[in-house]
PDB file of C-alpha atoms in Angstrom:
ATOM      1  CA  MET Y   1      -4.041 135.429 -65.663  1.00  0.00           C
ATOM      2  CA  LEU Y   2      -5.510 132.247 -67.021  1.00  0.00           C
ATOM      3  CA  SER Y   3      -9.012 131.265 -66.136  1.00  0.00           C
ATOM      4  CA  SER Y   4     -11.123 128.240 -66.784  1.00  0.00           C
ATOM      5  CA  PHE Y   5     -14.592 126.888 -66.295  1.00  0.00           C
ATOM      6  CA  ARG Y   6     -15.994 123.424 -66.780  1.00  0.00           C
ATOM      7  CA  ARG Y   7     -19.090 123.219 -68.994  1.00  0.00           C
ATOM      8  CA  ASP Y   8     -19.550 119.504 -68.425  1.00  0.00           C
ATOM      9  CA  ALA Y   9     -17.449 116.522 -67.412  1.00  0.00           C
ATOM     10  CA  ALA Y  10     -16.124 116.135 -70.968  1.00  0.00           C
ATOM     11  CA  GLY Y  11     -14.557 119.549 -71.535  1.00  0.00           C
ATOM     12  CA  ARG Y  12     -12.888 122.607 -70.162  1.00  0.00           C
ATOM     13  CA  LEU Y  13     -12.333 126.005 -71.696  1.00  0.00           C
ATOM     14  CA  VAL Y  14      -9.055 127.683 -70.779  1.00  0.00           C
ATOM     15  CA  PHE Y  15      -9.101 131.406 -71.441  1.00  0.00           C
ATOM     16  CA  GLY Y  16      -5.993 133.570 -71.192  1.00  0.00           C
ATOM     17  CA  SER Y  17      -5.335 137.132 -70.240  1.00  0.00           C
ATOM     18  CA  VAL Y  18      -2.371 139.184 -69.088  1.00  0.00           C
ATOM     19  CA  GLY Y  19      -2.011 140.268 -65.501  1.00  0.00           C
ATOM     20  CA  ARG Y  20      -1.380 138.844 -62.061  1.00  0.00           C
ATOM     21  CA  LEU Y  21      -4.095 137.931 -59.600  1.00  0.00           C
ATOM     22  CA  GLY Y  22      -3.972 138.861 -55.938  1.00  0.00           C
ATOM     23  CA  ARG Y  23      -2.974 142.414 -56.717  1.00  0.00           C
ATOM     24  CA  ALA Y  24      -5.016 145.602 -56.786  1.00  0.00           C
ATOM     25  CA  GLU Y  25      -5.551 145.342 -60.552  1.00  0.00           C
ATOM     26  CA  ALA Y  26      -6.744 141.708 -60.490  1.00  0.00           C
ATOM     27  CA  ALA Y  27     -10.400 142.786 -60.767  1.00  0.00           C
ATOM     28  CA  ILE Y  28      -9.580 144.745 -63.945  1.00  0.00           C
ATOM     29  CA  HIS Y  29      -7.989 141.671 -65.566  1.00  0.00           C
ATOM     30  CA  ARG Y  30     -10.785 139.350 -64.438  1.00  0.00           C
ATOM     31  CA  ALA Y  31     -13.495 141.668 -65.823  1.00  0.00           C
ATOM     32  CA  TRP Y  32     -11.614 142.029 -69.121  1.00  0.00           C
ATOM     33  CA  ALA Y  33     -11.258 138.254 -69.484  1.00  0.00           C
ATOM     34  CA  LEU Y  34     -14.981 137.750 -68.824  1.00  0.00           C
ATOM     35  CA  ARG Y  35     -15.939 140.423 -71.374  1.00  0.00           C
ATOM     36  CA  ALA Y  36     -13.582 138.922 -73.957  1.00  0.00           C
ATOM     37  CA  MET Y  37     -14.863 135.393 -73.333  1.00  0.00           C
ATOM     38  CA  HIS Y  38     -18.490 136.515 -73.602  1.00  0.00           C
ATOM     39  CA  ARG Y  39     -17.747 138.451 -76.788  1.00  0.00           C
ATOM     40  CA  ILE Y  40     -16.217 135.336 -78.385  1.00  0.00           C
ATOM     41  CA  PHE Y  41     -18.717 132.899 -76.841  1.00  0.00           C
ATOM     42  CA  PRO Y  42     -21.958 134.862 -76.287  1.00  0.00           C
ATOM     43  CA  GLN Y  43     -23.772 131.669 -75.335  1.00  0.00           C
ATOM     44  CA  LEU Y  44     -21.659 131.615 -72.138  1.00  0.00           C
ATOM     45  CA  ARG Y  45     -22.994 134.929 -70.795  1.00  0.00           C
ATOM     46  CA  GLY Y  46     -23.731 134.612 -67.124  1.00  0.00           C
ATOM     47  CA  ILE Y  47     -21.115 131.900 -66.620  1.00  0.00           C
ATOM     48  CA  GLY Y  48     -18.040 132.880 -64.643  1.00  0.00           C
ATOM     49  CA  PHE Y  49     -14.685 131.238 -64.151  1.00  0.00           C
ATOM     50  CA  GLU Y  50     -14.265 128.120 -62.070  1.00  0.00           C
ATOM     51  CA  ARG Y  51     -10.567 128.629 -61.361  1.00  0.00           C
ATOM     52  CA  GLU Y  52      -7.984 131.323 -61.896  1.00  0.00           C
ATOM     53  CA  TRP Y  53      -4.229 131.252 -61.721  1.00  0.00           C
ATOM     54  CA  SER Y  54      -1.395 133.563 -62.570  1.00  0.00           C
ATOM     55  CA  GLY Y  55       2.317 134.016 -62.222  1.00  0.00           C
ATOM     56  CA  ARG Y  56       5.283 135.878 -63.540  1.00  0.00           C
ATOM     57  CA  ILE Y  57       6.119 135.729 -67.221  1.00  0.00           C
ATOM     58  CA  GLY Y  58       9.787 134.918 -67.782  1.00  0.00           C
ATOM     59  CA  MET Y  59      10.983 137.650 -70.138  1.00  0.00           C
ATOM     60  CA  THR Y  60      14.316 137.831 -71.939  1.00  0.00           C
ATOM     61  CA  ALA Y  61      15.888 140.825 -73.683  1.00  0.00           C
ATOM     62  CA  ASP Y  62      15.676 139.189 -77.130  1.00  0.00           C
ATOM     63  CA  ALA Y  63      12.373 137.317 -76.534  1.00  0.00           C
ATOM     64  CA  LEU Y  64      14.067 133.908 -76.915  1.00  0.00           C
ATOM     65  CA  PRO Y  65      13.924 131.184 -74.261  1.00  0.00           C
ATOM     66  CA  ARG Y  66      17.119 130.081 -72.549  1.00  0.00           C
ATOM     67  CA  LEU Y  67      18.699 126.689 -71.848  1.00  0.00           C
ATOM     68  CA  HIS Y  68      20.739 126.735 -68.635  1.00  0.00           C
ATOM     69  CA  VAL Y  69      23.017 124.157 -67.054  1.00  0.00           C
ATOM     70  CA  LEU Y  70      22.382 124.536 -63.319  1.00  0.00           C
ATOM     71  CA  GLY Y  71      24.815 121.877 -62.125  1.00  0.00           C
ATOM     72  CA  LYS Y  72      26.278 118.471 -62.899  1.00  0.00           C
ATOM     73  CA  ASN Y  73      22.896 116.780 -63.356  1.00  0.00           C
ATOM     74  CA  ALA Y  74      20.567 119.756 -63.656  1.00  0.00           C
ATOM     75  CA  VAL Y  75      19.379 121.610 -66.752  1.00  0.00           C
ATOM     76  CA  ALA Y  76      16.473 124.017 -67.211  1.00  0.00           C
ATOM     77  CA  MET Y  77      14.610 125.941 -69.865  1.00  0.00           C
ATOM     78  CA  ALA Y  78      13.372 129.420 -68.920  1.00  0.00           C
ATOM     79  CA  GLY Y  79      12.207 132.715 -70.363  1.00  0.00           C
ATOM     80  CA  TYR Y  80       9.298 131.738 -72.590  1.00  0.00           C
ATOM     81  CA  ASN Y  81       8.144 135.379 -72.834  1.00  0.00           C
ATOM     82  CA  GLY Y  82       4.473 134.481 -72.385  1.00  0.00           C
ATOM     83  CA  ARG Y  83       4.514 131.855 -75.126  1.00  0.00           C
ATOM     84  CA  GLY Y  84       5.367 128.759 -73.121  1.00  0.00           C
ATOM     85  CA  ILE Y  85       2.758 126.176 -74.054  1.00  0.00           C
ATOM     86  CA  ALA Y  86       3.966 125.134 -77.520  1.00  0.00           C
ATOM     87  CA  PRO Y  87       7.716 125.635 -77.055  1.00  0.00           C
ATOM     88  CA  GLY Y  88       7.523 124.232 -73.526  1.00  0.00           C
ATOM     89  CA  THR Y  89       6.108 121.010 -74.938  1.00  0.00           C
ATOM     90  CA  VAL Y  90       8.935 120.745 -77.492  1.00  0.00           C
ATOM     91  CA  PHE Y  91      11.625 121.702 -74.988  1.00  0.00           C
ATOM     92  CA  GLY Y  92      10.171 119.383 -72.345  1.00  0.00           C
ATOM     93  CA  LYS Y  93      10.492 116.446 -74.724  1.00  0.00           C
ATOM     94  CA  ALA Y  94      14.061 117.475 -75.566  1.00  0.00           C
ATOM     95  CA  LEU Y  95      14.933 117.816 -71.857  1.00  0.00           C
ATOM     96  CA  ALA Y  96      13.470 114.366 -71.149  1.00  0.00           C
ATOM     97  CA  GLU Y  97      15.544 112.891 -73.980  1.00  0.00           C
ATOM     98  CA  HIS Y  98      18.637 114.626 -72.579  1.00  0.00           C
ATOM     99  CA  VAL Y  99      18.014 113.285 -69.070  1.00  0.00           C
ATOM    100  CA  LEU Y 100      17.595 109.770 -70.522  1.00  0.00           C
ATOM    101  CA  GLY Y 101      20.931 110.119 -72.332  1.00  0.00           C
ATOM    102  CA  LEU Y 102      19.333 110.170 -75.776  1.00  0.00           C
ATOM    103  CA  ARG Y 103      20.153 113.784 -76.687  1.00  0.00           C
ATOM    104  CA  PRO Y 104      23.421 115.603 -75.942  1.00  0.00           C
ATOM    105  CA  LEU Y 105      23.340 119.273 -74.968  1.00  0.00           C
ATOM    106  CA  GLU Y 106      24.746 120.147 -78.404  1.00  0.00           C
ATOM    107  CA  ALA Y 107      21.584 118.714 -80.015  1.00  0.00           C
ATOM    108  CA  MET Y 108      19.127 120.696 -77.883  1.00  0.00           C
ATOM    109  CA  PRO Y 109      16.753 123.162 -79.634  1.00  0.00           C
ATOM    110  CA  LEU Y 110      18.698 126.099 -78.130  1.00  0.00           C
ATOM    111  CA  PRO Y 111      22.343 126.533 -77.152  1.00  0.00           C
ATOM    112  CA  VAL Y 112      23.349 126.606 -73.502  1.00  0.00           C
ATOM    113  CA  SER Y 113      23.449 130.172 -72.209  1.00  0.00           C
ATOM    114  CA  PRO Y 114      24.770 131.627 -68.956  1.00  0.00           C
ATOM    115  CA  ILE Y 115      22.358 132.710 -66.242  1.00  0.00           C
ATOM    116  CA  THR Y 116      22.376 136.500 -66.144  1.00  0.00           C
ATOM    117  CA  PRO Y 117      20.176 138.751 -64.039  1.00  0.00           C
ATOM    118  CA  ALA Y 118      17.679 140.877 -65.938  1.00  0.00           C
ATOM    119  CA  SER Y 119      18.565 144.540 -65.924  1.00  0.00           C
ATOM    120  CA  LEU Y 120      15.932 146.852 -64.440  1.00  0.00           C
ATOM    121  CA  ARG Y 121      13.713 143.854 -63.684  1.00  0.00           C
ATOM    122  CA  LEU Y 122      11.579 145.605 -61.070  1.00  0.00           C
ATOM    123  CA  ALA Y 123      10.990 148.626 -63.302  1.00  0.00           C
ATOM    124  CA  GLN Y 124      10.074 146.400 -66.251  1.00  0.00           C
ATOM    125  CA  GLU Y 125       7.719 144.329 -64.074  1.00  0.00           C
ATOM    126  CA  ALA Y 126       5.980 147.477 -62.836  1.00  0.00           C
ATOM    127  CA  GLY Y 127       5.710 148.803 -66.390  1.00  0.00           C
ATOM    128  CA  TYR Y 128       4.175 145.608 -67.737  1.00  0.00           C
ATOM    129  CA  SER Y 129       1.794 145.389 -64.790  1.00  0.00           C
ATOM    130  CA  LEU Y 130       0.586 148.970 -65.155  1.00  0.00           C
ATOM    131  CA  GLY Y 131       0.440 148.695 -68.943  1.00  0.00           C
ATOM    132  CA  ALA Y 132      -1.670 145.535 -68.865  1.00  0.00           C
ATOM    133  CA  ALA Y 133      -4.051 147.037 -66.318  1.00  0.00           C
ATOM    134  CA  ALA Y 134      -4.368 150.258 -68.322  1.00  0.00           C
ATOM    135  CA  ALA Y 135      -4.988 148.365 -71.569  1.00  0.00           C
ATOM    136  CA  HIS Y 136      -7.695 146.219 -69.966  1.00  0.00           C
ATOM    137  CA  LEU Y 137      -9.306 149.168 -68.207  1.00  0.00           C
ATOM    138  CA  LEU Y 138      -9.390 151.234 -71.419  1.00  0.00           C
ATOM    139  CA  ALA Y 139     -10.678 148.272 -73.442  1.00  0.00           C
ATOM    140  CA  CYS Y 140     -13.990 148.405 -71.570  1.00  0.00           C
ATOM    141  CA  ARG Y 141     -14.417 152.075 -72.530  1.00  0.00           C
ATOM    142  CA  ILE Y 142     -13.943 151.571 -76.275  1.00  0.00           C
TER     143      ILE Y 142
END
């Protein structure tokens, strides 16, 4: 879950958490993020989030992103393991250079890898979801 609020027209604070919204445990994640934000920025007490968004985190078995060739003119990066902002910026630039013909696949930051389904994906997703909710729920008791 990522949340943000706008303090004035010049700035926005983006505050991150772990957990999906729209599920039963969304309130746990939202409350944890507010407590964490107020602990770091006590002057913001009483201010909530303006927007919230969430999604699935692309996980890989070795915690490394993947470069996939999807077709003749289609390539994709996936599996950022919850750390997509910095590498996504680097990989996005590399993908743009590739599309423009300035960078061959062999010169990409990662080698091309086959698309393989994640083993036990549903069990892992449930485990991460329950673990994140438990961690955030227990954090308010400590």
